[in-house]
CSV table of N, CA and C in Angstrom, one decimal:
chain,number,residue,atom,x,y,z
A,83,MET,N,160.9,138.8,61.3
A,83,MET,CA,161.0,138.6,62.7
A,83,MET,C,159.8,137.7,63.1
A,84,MET,N,160.1,136.5,63.8
A,84,MET,CA,159.0,135.6,64.1
A,84,MET,C,158.2,136.2,65.3
A,85,PRO,N,156.9,135.9,65.1
A,85,PRO,CA,156.1,136.3,66.3
A,85,PRO,C,156.4,135.5,67.6
A,86,LYS,N,156.2,136.0,68.7
A,86,LYS,CA,156.5,135.2,69.9
A,86,LYS,C,155.2,134.4,70.2
A,87,LEU,N,155.4,133.3,70.6
A,87,LEU,CA,154.3,132.4,70.9
A,87,LEU,C,154.3,132.0,72.4
A,88,GLY,N,153.2,132.0,72.9
A,88,GLY,CA,153.1,131.7,74.4
A,88,GLY,C,153.4,130.2,74.6
A,89,ILE,N,153.7,129.8,75.9
A,89,ILE,CA,154.1,128.5,76.2
A,89,ILE,C,153.0,127.5,75.9
A,90,PRO,N,151.6,127.8,76.2
A,90,PRO,CA,150.6,126.9,75.9
A,90,PRO,C,150.5,126.6,74.3
A,91,VAL,N,150.7,127.6,73.5
A,91,VAL,CA,150.7,127.5,72.1
A,91,VAL,C,151.7,126.6,71.6
A,92,VAL,N,153.0,126.8,72.2
A,92,VAL,CA,154.1,125.9,71.7
A,92,VAL,C,153.9,124.5,72.2
A,93,LEU,N,153.4,124.3,73.4
A,93,LEU,CA,153.1,122.9,73.8
A,93,LEU,C,152.0,122.3,73.1
A,94,GLY,N,151.0,123.1,72.6
A,94,GLY,CA,150.0,122.6,71.8
A,94,GLY,C,150.5,122.1,70.5
A,95,LEU,N,151.3,122.9,69.9
A,95,LEU,CA,151.9,122.6,68.5
A,95,LEU,C,152.8,121.3,68.6
A,96,VAL,N,153.6,121.2,69.7
A,96,VAL,CA,154.4,120.0,69.9
A,96,VAL,C,153.5,118.8,70.0
A,97,GLY,N,152.4,118.9,70.8
A,97,GLY,CA,151.5,117.8,70.9
A,97,GLY,C,150.8,117.4,69.7
A,98,VAL,N,150.5,118.3,68.8
A,98,VAL,CA,149.9,118.0,67.5
A,98,VAL,C,151.0,117.4,66.6
A,99,ALA,N,152.2,117.9,66.7
A,99,ALA,CA,153.3,117.3,65.9
A,99,ALA,C,153.6,115.8,66.3
A,100,ALA,N,153.5,115.6,67.6
A,100,ALA,CA,153.8,114.2,68.1
A,100,ALA,C,152.7,113.3,67.7
A,101,VAL,N,151.4,113.7,67.8
A,101,VAL,CA,150.3,112.9,67.3
A,101,VAL,C,150.4,112.7,65.8
A,102,ALA,N,150.8,113.7,65.1
A,102,ALA,CA,150.9,113.4,63.5
A,102,ALA,C,152.0,112.4,63.2
A,103,VAL,N,153.2,112.6,64.0
A,103,VAL,CA,154.2,111.5,63.7
A,103,VAL,C,153.7,110.2,64.1
A,104,GLY,N,153.1,110.0,65.3
A,104,GLY,CA,152.5,108.8,65.9
A,104,GLY,C,151.5,108.2,64.8
A,105,CYS,N,150.7,109.0,64.3
A,105,CYS,CA,149.7,108.5,63.4
A,105,CYS,C,150.4,108.0,62.1
A,106,ALA,N,151.3,108.7,61.6
A,106,ALA,CA,152.1,108.4,60.4
A,106,ALA,C,152.8,107.1,60.6
A,107,SER,N,153.4,106.9,61.7
A,107,SER,CA,154.2,105.7,61.9
A,107,SER,C,153.3,104.5,62.4
A,108,SER,N,152.1,104.8,62.8
A,108,SER,CA,151.4,103.7,63.2
A,108,SER,C,150.2,103.3,62.3
A,109,GLY,N,150.3,103.6,61.1
A,109,GLY,CA,149.4,103.3,60.1
A,109,GLY,C,149.2,101.8,60.1
A,110,ARG,N,150.2,101.0,60.2
A,110,ARG,CA,150.1,99.6,60.2
A,110,ARG,C,149.4,99.1,61.3
A,111,ALA,N,149.8,99.7,62.5
A,111,ALA,CA,149.1,99.3,63.8
A,111,ALA,C,147.7,99.6,63.8
A,112,ALA,N,147.3,100.8,63.1
A,112,ALA,CA,145.8,101.0,63.0
A,112,ALA,C,145.2,100.0,62.1
A,113,ALA,N,145.8,99.6,61.0
A,113,ALA,CA,145.2,98.7,60.1
A,113,ALA,C,145.2,97.3,60.8
A,114,THR,N,146.1,97.0,61.6
A,114,THR,CA,146.2,95.7,62.4
A,114,THR,C,145.0,95.7,63.4
A,115,SER,N,144.9,96.8,64.1
A,115,SER,CA,143.8,96.8,65.1
A,115,SER,C,142.4,96.7,64.5
A,116,ALA,N,142.3,97.3,63.3
A,116,ALA,CA,141.0,97.2,62.7
A,116,ALA,C,140.7,95.7,62.3
A,117,SER,N,141.8,95.0,61.7
A,117,SER,CA,141.6,93.6,61.3
A,117,SER,C,141.5,92.7,62.6
A,118,CYS,N,141.9,93.2,63.7
A,118,CYS,CA,141.9,92.5,65.0
A,118,CYS,C,140.5,92.3,65.6
A,119,ALA,N,139.6,93.2,65.3
A,119,ALA,CA,138.4,93.3,65.9
A,119,ALA,C,137.5,92.1,65.6
A,120,LEU,N,136.7,91.7,66.5
A,120,LEU,CA,135.8,90.5,66.3
A,120,LEU,C,134.8,90.9,65.3
A,121,THR,N,134.3,90.0,64.4
A,121,THR,CA,133.3,90.3,63.4
A,121,THR,C,131.9,90.0,63.8
A,122,ARG,N,131.0,90.3,62.9
A,122,ARG,CA,129.6,89.9,63.2
A,122,ARG,C,129.5,88.4,63.3
A,123,GLN,N,130.2,87.7,62.4
A,123,GLN,CA,130.1,86.2,62.4
A,123,GLN,C,130.6,85.6,63.8
A,124,ASP,N,131.5,86.4,64.5
A,124,ASP,CA,132.0,85.9,65.8
A,124,ASP,C,131.1,86.1,66.9
A,125,SER,N,130.1,86.9,66.7
A,125,SER,CA,129.1,87.2,67.8
A,125,SER,C,128.4,86.0,68.4
A,126,THR,N,128.2,84.9,67.5
A,126,THR,CA,127.5,83.7,68.0
A,126,THR,C,128.5,82.9,69.0
A,127,LEU,N,129.8,83.3,68.9
A,127,LEU,CA,130.8,82.6,69.8
A,127,LEU,C,130.8,83.3,71.1
A,128,LEU,N,130.3,84.5,71.3
A,128,LEU,CA,130.3,85.3,72.5
A,128,LEU,C,129.5,84.7,73.6
A,129,ALA,N,128.6,83.8,73.3
A,129,ALA,CA,127.7,83.2,74.3
A,129,ALA,C,128.5,82.4,75.3
A,130,GLY,N,129.6,81.9,75.0
A,130,GLY,CA,130.5,81.2,75.9
A,130,GLY,C,131.3,82.1,76.8
A,131,GLY,N,131.3,83.4,76.6
A,131,GLY,CA,132.1,84.3,77.5
A,131,GLY,C,133.0,85.2,76.6
A,132,PRO,N,133.7,86.0,77.3
A,132,PRO,CA,134.6,86.9,76.5
A,132,PRO,C,135.5,86.2,75.6
A,133,LEU,N,135.7,86.7,74.4
A,133,LEU,CA,136.5,86.1,73.4
A,133,LEU,C,137.5,87.0,72.8
A,134,PHE,N,138.7,86.5,72.5
A,134,PHE,CA,139.8,87.4,72.0
A,134,PHE,C,140.4,86.7,70.8
A,135,ARG,N,140.9,87.5,69.8
A,135,ARG,CA,141.7,87.1,68.7
A,135,ARG,C,143.2,87.1,69.2
A,136,ALA,N,144.1,86.5,68.5
A,136,ALA,CA,145.5,86.4,68.9
A,136,ALA,C,146.1,87.7,69.1
A,137,CYS,N,145.7,88.8,68.3
A,137,CYS,CA,146.3,90.1,68.4
A,137,CYS,C,145.7,90.8,69.7
A,138,MET,N,144.8,90.2,70.4
A,138,MET,CA,144.2,91.0,71.6
A,138,MET,C,144.7,90.4,72.9
A,139,VAL,N,145.6,89.3,72.9
A,139,VAL,CA,146.0,88.7,74.1
A,139,VAL,C,147.5,89.0,74.3
A,140,ASP,N,147.9,88.8,75.6
A,140,ASP,CA,149.4,88.9,75.8
A,140,ASP,C,150.2,87.7,75.4
A,141,ASP,N,149.7,86.5,75.6
A,141,ASP,CA,150.2,85.4,75.3
A,141,ASP,C,149.2,84.5,74.4
A,142,THR,N,149.5,84.2,73.2
A,142,THR,CA,148.6,83.5,72.3
A,142,THR,C,148.5,82.0,72.7
A,143,ALA,N,147.4,81.4,72.3
A,143,ALA,CA,147.2,80.0,72.5
A,143,ALA,C,148.3,79.3,71.6
A,144,ARG,N,149.0,78.2,72.1
A,144,ARG,CA,150.0,77.6,71.3
A,144,ARG,C,149.7,76.1,71.3
A,145,ALA,N,149.7,75.5,70.0
A,145,ALA,CA,149.4,74.1,69.8
A,145,ALA,C,150.3,73.2,70.4
A,146,LEU,N,149.9,72.2,71.1
A,146,LEU,CA,150.8,71.2,71.8
A,146,LEU,C,150.9,69.9,71.0
A,147,ASN,N,150.0,69.6,70.1
A,147,ASN,CA,150.1,68.3,69.5
A,147,ASN,C,149.6,68.4,68.0
A,148,LEU,N,150.1,69.4,67.3
A,148,LEU,CA,149.8,69.5,65.8
A,148,LEU,C,150.5,68.4,65.0
A,149,THR,N,151.7,67.9,65.5
A,149,THR,CA,152.4,67.0,64.6
A,149,THR,C,151.7,65.7,64.6
A,150,GLY,N,150.9,65.4,65.6
A,150,GLY,CA,150.2,64.1,65.6
A,150,GLY,C,148.8,64.1,65.2
A,151,LEU,N,148.4,65.3,64.5
A,151,LEU,CA,147.0,65.4,64.2
A,151,LEU,C,146.7,64.4,62.9
A,152,ARG,N,145.6,63.7,63.2
A,152,ARG,CA,145.3,62.6,62.2
A,152,ARG,C,143.9,63.0,61.6
A,153,THR,N,143.9,63.1,60.2
A,153,THR,CA,142.7,63.5,59.5
A,153,THR,C,142.3,62.2,58.8
A,154,ASP,N,141.0,61.9,58.7
A,154,ASP,CA,140.4,60.8,58.0
A,154,ASP,C,140.0,61.3,56.7
A,155,PHE,N,140.9,61.4,55.8
A,155,PHE,CA,140.7,62.0,54.4
A,155,PHE,C,141.1,61.0,53.4
A,156,ARG,N,140.2,60.5,52.5
A,156,ARG,CA,140.6,59.6,51.5
A,156,ARG,C,140.1,60.2,50.1
A,157,PRO,N,141.1,60.8,49.5
A,157,PRO,CA,140.7,61.4,48.2
A,157,PRO,C,140.5,60.4,47.1
A,158,GLN,N,139.7,60.8,46.1
A,158,GLN,CA,139.7,59.9,44.9
A,158,GLN,C,141.1,59.8,44.3
A,159,PRO,N,141.6,58.6,44.0
A,159,PRO,CA,142.9,58.6,43.4
A,159,PRO,C,142.9,59.1,41.9
A,160,VAL,N,143.8,60.0,41.7
A,160,VAL,CA,144.1,60.7,40.4
A,160,VAL,C,145.6,60.6,40.2
A,161,MET,N,146.0,60.1,39.0
A,161,MET,CA,147.4,60.0,38.8
A,161,MET,C,148.1,61.3,39.0
A,162,GLY,N,149.3,61.3,39.6
A,162,GLY,CA,150.0,62.5,39.8
A,162,GLY,C,149.9,63.1,41.3
A,163,GLU,N,150.2,64.3,41.4
A,163,GLU,CA,150.1,65.0,42.7
A,163,GLU,C,148.8,65.7,42.9
A,164,GLN,N,148.4,65.7,44.1
A,164,GLN,CA,147.2,66.5,44.4
A,164,GLN,C,147.5,67.2,45.8
A,165,CYS,N,147.3,68.4,45.9
A,165,CYS,CA,147.5,69.1,47.2
A,165,CYS,C,146.1,69.6,47.7
A,166,PHE,N,146.0,69.5,48.9
A,166,PHE,CA,144.7,69.9,49.6
A,166,PHE,C,145.1,70.8,50.7
A,167,SER,N,144.3,71.9,50.9
A,167,SER,CA,144.5,72.7,52.1
A,167,SER,C,143.2,73.2,52.7
A,168,ALA,N,143.2,73.5,54.0
A,168,ALA,CA,142.0,74.0,54.6
A,168,ALA,C,142.5,75.0,55.7
A,169,VAL,N,141.7,76.1,55.9
A,169,VAL,CA,141.9,77.0,57.1
A,169,VAL,C,140.6,76.9,57.9
A,170,VAL,N,140.8,76.4,59.1
A,170,VAL,CA,139.6,76.4,60.0
A,170,VAL,C,139.8,77.3,61.2
A,171,GLU,N,138.8,77.7,61.8
A,171,GLU,CA,138.8,78.6,63.0
A,171,GLU,C,138.0,78.0,64.0
A,172,PHE,N,138.4,78.1,65.3
A,172,PHE,CA,137.6,77.6,66.4
A,172,PHE,C,138.2,78.3,67.7
A,173,VAL,N,137.3,78.1,68.7
A,173,VAL,CA,137.6,78.8,70.0
A,173,VAL,C,138.4,77.7,70.8
A,174,VAL,N,139.5,78.2,71.5
A,174,VAL,CA,140.3,77.4,72.4
A,174,VAL,C,139.9,78.0,73.8
A,175,ASP,N,139.3,77.1,74.6
A,175,ASP,CA,139.0,77.6,76.0
A,175,ASP,C,140.1,77.9,77.0
A,176,PRO,N,139.8,78.4,78.1
A,176,PRO,CA,140.9,78.7,79.1
A,176,PRO,C,141.6,77.5,79.6
A,177,ARG,N,141.1,76.2,79.3
A,177,ARG,CA,141.8,75.0,79.7
A,177,ARG,C,142.7,74.5,78.6
A,178,GLY,N,142.6,75.1,77.4
A,178,GLY,CA,143.5,74.7,76.2
A,178,GLY,C,142.8,73.7,75.3
A,179,MET,N,141.4,73.6,75.5
A,179,MET,CA,140.7,72.6,74.7
A,179,MET,C,139.9,73.3,73.6
A,180,PRO,N,139.7,72.7,72.4
A,180,PRO,CA,138.8,73.4,71.5
A,180,PRO,C,137.3,73.2,72.0
A,181,GLU,N,136.6,74.3,71.9
A,181,GLU,CA,135.2,74.3,72.3
A,181,GLU,C,134.3,73.6,71.3
A,182,ASP,N,133.4,72.7,71.8
A,182,ASP,CA,132.5,72.0,70.9
A,182,ASP,C,131.7,73.0,70.2
A,183,GLY,N,131.4,72.7,68.9
A,183,GLY,CA,130.5,73.5,68.1
A,183,GLY,C,131.0,74.8,67.6
A,184,THR,N,132.3,75.1,67.9
A,184,THR,CA,132.8,76.5,67.4
A,184,THR,C,133.6,76.4,66.2
A,185,ALA,N,134.0,75.2,65.7
A,185,ALA,CA,134.9,75.1,64.5
A,185,ALA,C,134.1,75.4,63.2
A,186,ARG,N,134.7,76.2,62.3
A,186,ARG,CA,134.1,76.5,61.1
A,186,ARG,C,135.3,76.7,60.0
A,187,VAL,N,134.9,76.4,58.7
A,187,VAL,CA,135.9,76.5,57.7
A,187,VAL,C,135.9,77.9,57.2
A,188,ILE,N,137.2,78.4,57.1
A,188,ILE,CA,137.4,79.8,56.5
A,188,ILE,C,137.7,79.6,55.0
A,189,THR,N,138.6,78.8,54.6
A,189,THR,CA,138.7,78.5,53.2
A,189,THR,C,139.2,77.0,53.0
A,190,SER,N,139.0,76.5,51.9
A,190,SER,CA,139.6,75.1,51.6
A,190,SER,C,139.6,74.9,50.1
A,191,THR,N,140.4,74.0,49.7
A,191,THR,CA,140.5,73.7,48.3
A,191,THR,C,139.6,72.5,48.0
A,192,HIS,N,139.1,71.8,49.0
A,192,HIS,CA,138.3,70.6,48.8
A,192,HIS,C,137.4,70.4,50.0
A,193,SER,N,136.1,70.4,49.8
A,193,SER,CA,135.2,70.3,51.0
A,193,SER,C,135.4,69.1,51.9
A,194,ASN,N,135.7,67.9,51.3
A,194,ASN,CA,136.0,66.7,52.0
A,194,ASN,C,137.1,66.8,52.9
A,195,TYR,N,138.1,67.5,52.3
A,195,TYR,CA,139.4,67.7,53.2
A,195,TYR,C,139.1,68.7,54.4
A,196,ALA,N,138.4,69.7,54.1
A,196,ALA,CA,138.0,70.7,55.1
A,196,ALA,C,137.1,69.9,56.2
A,197,ASN,N,136.2,69.0,55.8
A,197,ASN,CA,135.5,68.3,56.8
A,197,ASN,C,136.3,67.4,57.6
A,198,ALA,N,137.3,66.8,57.0
A,198,ALA,CA,138.3,66.0,57.8
A,198,ALA,C,139.0,66.7,58.8
A,199,VAL,N,139.5,67.9,58.4
A,199,VAL,CA,140.2,68.8,59.4
A,199,VAL,C,139.3,69.2,60.5
A,200,LEU,N,138.1,69.7,60.1
A,200,LEU,CA,137.0,70.0,61.2
A,200,LEU,C,136.9,68.8,62.2
A,201,ALA,N,136.7,67.6,61.6
A,201,ALA,CA,136.5,66.4,62.5
A,201,ALA,C,137.7,66.2,63.4
A,202,ALA,N,138.9,66.6,63.0
A,202,ALA,CA,140.1,66.3,63.7
A,202,ALA,C,140.3,67.4,64.9
A,203,VAL,N,139.6,68.5,64.8
A,203,VAL,CA,139.9,69.6,65.8
A,203,VAL,C,139.8,69.2,67.3
A,204,PRO,N,138.8,68.3,67.6
A,204,PRO,CA,138.7,67.9,69.1
A,204,PRO,C,139.9,67.2,69.6
A,205,GLN,N,140.8,66.6,68.7
A,205,GLN,CA,142.0,66.0,69.1
A,205,GLN,C,143.1,67.0,69.6
A,206,LEU,N,142.9,68.3,69.2
A,206,LEU,CA,144.0,69.2,69.5
A,206,LEU,C,144.0,69.6,71.0
A,207,ARG,N,145.2,69.9,71.4
A,207,ARG,CA,145.4,70.5,72.8
A,207,ARG,C,146.3,71.7,72.7
A,208,TYR,N,146.0,72.7,73.4
A,208,TYR,CA,146.8,74.0,73.4
A,208,TYR,C,147.2,74.4,74.7
A,209,GLN,N,148.2,75.2,74.8
A,209,GLN,CA,148.6,76.0,76.0
A,209,GLN,C,147.7,77.2,75.8
A,210,PRO,N,146.7,77.5,76.8
A,210,PRO,CA,145.7,78.5,76.6
A,210,PRO,C,146.3,79.9,76.5
A,211,ALA,N,145.6,80.7,75.7
A,211,ALA,CA,146.0,82.1,75.7
A,211,ALA,C,145.8,82.9,77.1
A,212,ARG,N,146.7,83.9,77.2
A,212,ARG,CA,146.6,84.6,78.6
A,212,ARG,C,146.5,86.1,78.2
A,213,LYS,N,145.7,86.7,79.1
A,213,LYS,CA,145.5,88.2,79.0
A,213,LYS,C,145.7,88.7,80.5
A,214,ALA,N,146.6,89.5,80.8
A,214,ALA,CA,147.0,89.9,82.1
A,214,ALA,C,147.3,88.7,83.0
A,215,GLY,N,147.9,87.7,82.6
A,215,GLY,CA,148.2,86.6,83.3
A,215,GLY,C,147.0,85.6,83.5
A,216,VAL,N,145.9,85.9,83.1
A,216,VAL,CA,144.6,85.0,83.3
A,216,VAL,C,144.3,84.3,82.0
A,217,PRO,N,144.2,82.9,82.1
A,217,PRO,CA,143.8,82.1,80.8
A,217,PRO,C,142.4,82.7,80.3
A,218,VAL,N,142.4,82.8,79.0
A,218,VAL,CA,141.2,83.3,78.3
A,218,VAL,C,140.8,82.5,77.1
A,219,ARG,N,139.6,82.7,76.6
A,219,ARG,CA,139.2,82.1,75.4
A,219,ARG,C,139.8,82.9,74.2
A,220,GLN,N,140.3,82.1,73.2
A,220,GLN,CA,140.9,82.7,72.0
A,220,GLN,C,140.4,82.1,70.8
A,221,LEU,N,140.1,82.9,69.8
A,221,LEU,CA,139.7,82.4,68.4
A,221,LEU,C,141.0,82.0,67.7
A,222,VAL,N,141.1,80.8,67.3
A,222,VAL,CA,142.4,80.3,66.8
A,222,VAL,C,142.1,79.9,65.3
A,223,ARG,N,143.2,80.2,64.4
A,223,ARG,CA,143.1,79.8,63.1
A,223,ARG,C,144.2,78.7,62.9
A,224,LEU,N,143.6,77.7,62.1
A,224,LEU,CA,144.6,76.5,61.9
A,224,LEU,C,144.6,76.3,60.4
A,225,LYS,N,145.8,76.2,59.8
A,225,LYS,CA,145.9,75.8,58.3
A,225,LYS,C,146.6,74.5,58.3
A,226,GLN,N,145.9,73.6,57.6
A,226,GLN,CA,146.5,72.2,57.4
A,226,GLN,C,146.5,72.0,55.8
A,227,MET,N,147.5,71.2,55.5
A,227,MET,CA,147.8,70.9,54.1
A,227,MET,C,148.1,69.5,54.0
A,228,ALA,N,147.7,68.9,53.0
A,228,ALA,CA,148.0,67.4,52.7
A,228,ALA,C,148.5,67.3,51.2
A,229,ALA,N,149.4,66.5,51.0
A,229,ALA,CA,149.8,66.2,49.6
A,229,ALA,C,149.6,64.8,49.3
A,230,VAL,N,149.1,64.4,48.2
A,230,VAL,CA,148.8,62.9,47.8
A,230,VAL,C,149.5,62.7,46.5
A,231,VAL,N,150.2,61.6,46.5
A,231,VAL,CA,150.9,61.3,45.2
A,231,VAL,C,150.4,59.9,44.9
A,232,VAL,N,149.9,59.7,43.6
A,232,VAL,CA,149.4,58.5,43.2
A,232,VAL,C,150.3,58.0,42.0
A,233,THR,N,150.9,56.8,42.2
A,233,THR,CA,151.6,56.3,41.2
A,233,THR,C,151.1,55.0,40.7
A,234,ALA,N,151.5,54.5,39.5
A,234,ALA,CA,151.1,53.2,39.0
A,234,ALA,C,152.1,52.1,39.1
A,235,SER,N,151.7,50.9,39.2
A,235,SER,CA,152.7,49.9,39.0
A,235,SER,C,152.0,48.6,38.4
A,236,ARG,N,152.8,47.7,37.9
A,236,ARG,CA,152.2,46.5,37.2
A,236,ARG,C,151.6,45.6,38.3
A,237,VAL,N,150.5,44.9,37.8
A,237,VAL,CA,149.9,43.9,38.7
A,237,VAL,C,150.9,42.8,38.9
A,238,GLY,N,151.2,42.5,40.2
A,238,GLY,CA,152.1,41.4,40.5
A,238,GLY,C,153.6,41.9,40.6
A,239,GLY,N,153.8,43.1,40.1
A,239,GLY,CA,155.1,43.7,40.0
A,239,GLY,C,155.5,44.4,41.3
A,240,PRO,N,156.7,44.9,41.5
A,240,PRO,CA,157.1,45.6,42.7
A,240,PRO,C,156.3,47.0,42.7
A,241,PRO,N,156.1,47.5,43.9
A,241,PRO,CA,155.4,48.8,44.0
A,241,PRO,C,156.4,49.8,43.3
A,242,SER,N,155.7,50.8,42.7
A,242,SER,CA,156.5,51.9,42.2
A,242,SER,C,157.2,52.6,43.2
A,243,ARG,N,158.3,53.3,42.9
A,243,ARG,CA,159.0,54.1,43.9
A,243,ARG,C,158.4,55.4,44.1
A,244,PRO,N,158.3,55.8,45.5
A,244,PRO,CA,157.8,57.0,45.7
A,244,PRO,C,158.7,58.1,45.2
A,245,PRO,N,158.2,59.4,44.9
A,245,PRO,CA,159.0,60.4,44.4
A,245,PRO,C,160.2,60.6,45.4
A,246,SER,N,161.4,61.2,44.9
A,246,SER,CA,162.6,61.4,45.7
A,246,SER,C,162.3,62.5,46.6
A,247,SER,N,161.5,63.5,46.3
A,247,SER,CA,161.2,64.5,47.3
A,247,SER,C,159.7,64.7,47.4
A,248,PRO,N,159.2,65.1,48.6
A,248,PRO,CA,157.8,65.2,48.8
A,248,PRO,C,157.2,66.3,47.9
A,249,PRO,N,155.9,66.1,47.5
A,249,PRO,CA,155.3,67.0,46.7
A,249,PRO,C,155.3,68.4,47.4
A,250,ARG,N,155.3,69.5,46.6
A,250,ARG,CA,155.2,70.8,47.2
A,250,ARG,C,153.8,71.4,46.8
A,251,CYS,N,153.2,71.8,47.9
A,251,CYS,CA,151.9,72.4,47.7
A,251,CYS,C,151.9,73.9,47.9
């Protein structure tokens, strides 16, 4: 025979069970929220006011002109394909403009390419991030890639044909 439990005990057990199920199913959310927090490196960016990562806002900043982004990058010619990539991070202000002095390289395959991407950041325009309907500063990550194909042709001859498909990086 099962012992009788009072209503407060039953409600308490139901509450504990609900929390346990919630924790088990939100393990990913907990991991995401931990990775969502601003880091010690971000503290220098707080001088400009409150700052949010994409996971902290209701509407994230959206790039308006990435397709026209021009980087001034001239790699040393090497026969064959070369792929370059860089991930940069910077603050987009409530007007949708990258803030001066906030861009930094997160990763890159070539420092000159990373510098070219950093130099191009001021060209960018964004739909600003919003939190509770108010435009806010958001820390944005941008990944850029470039593929270079170098081919040879005879002096005075026709140029060599480009590859039939673009290089895959």
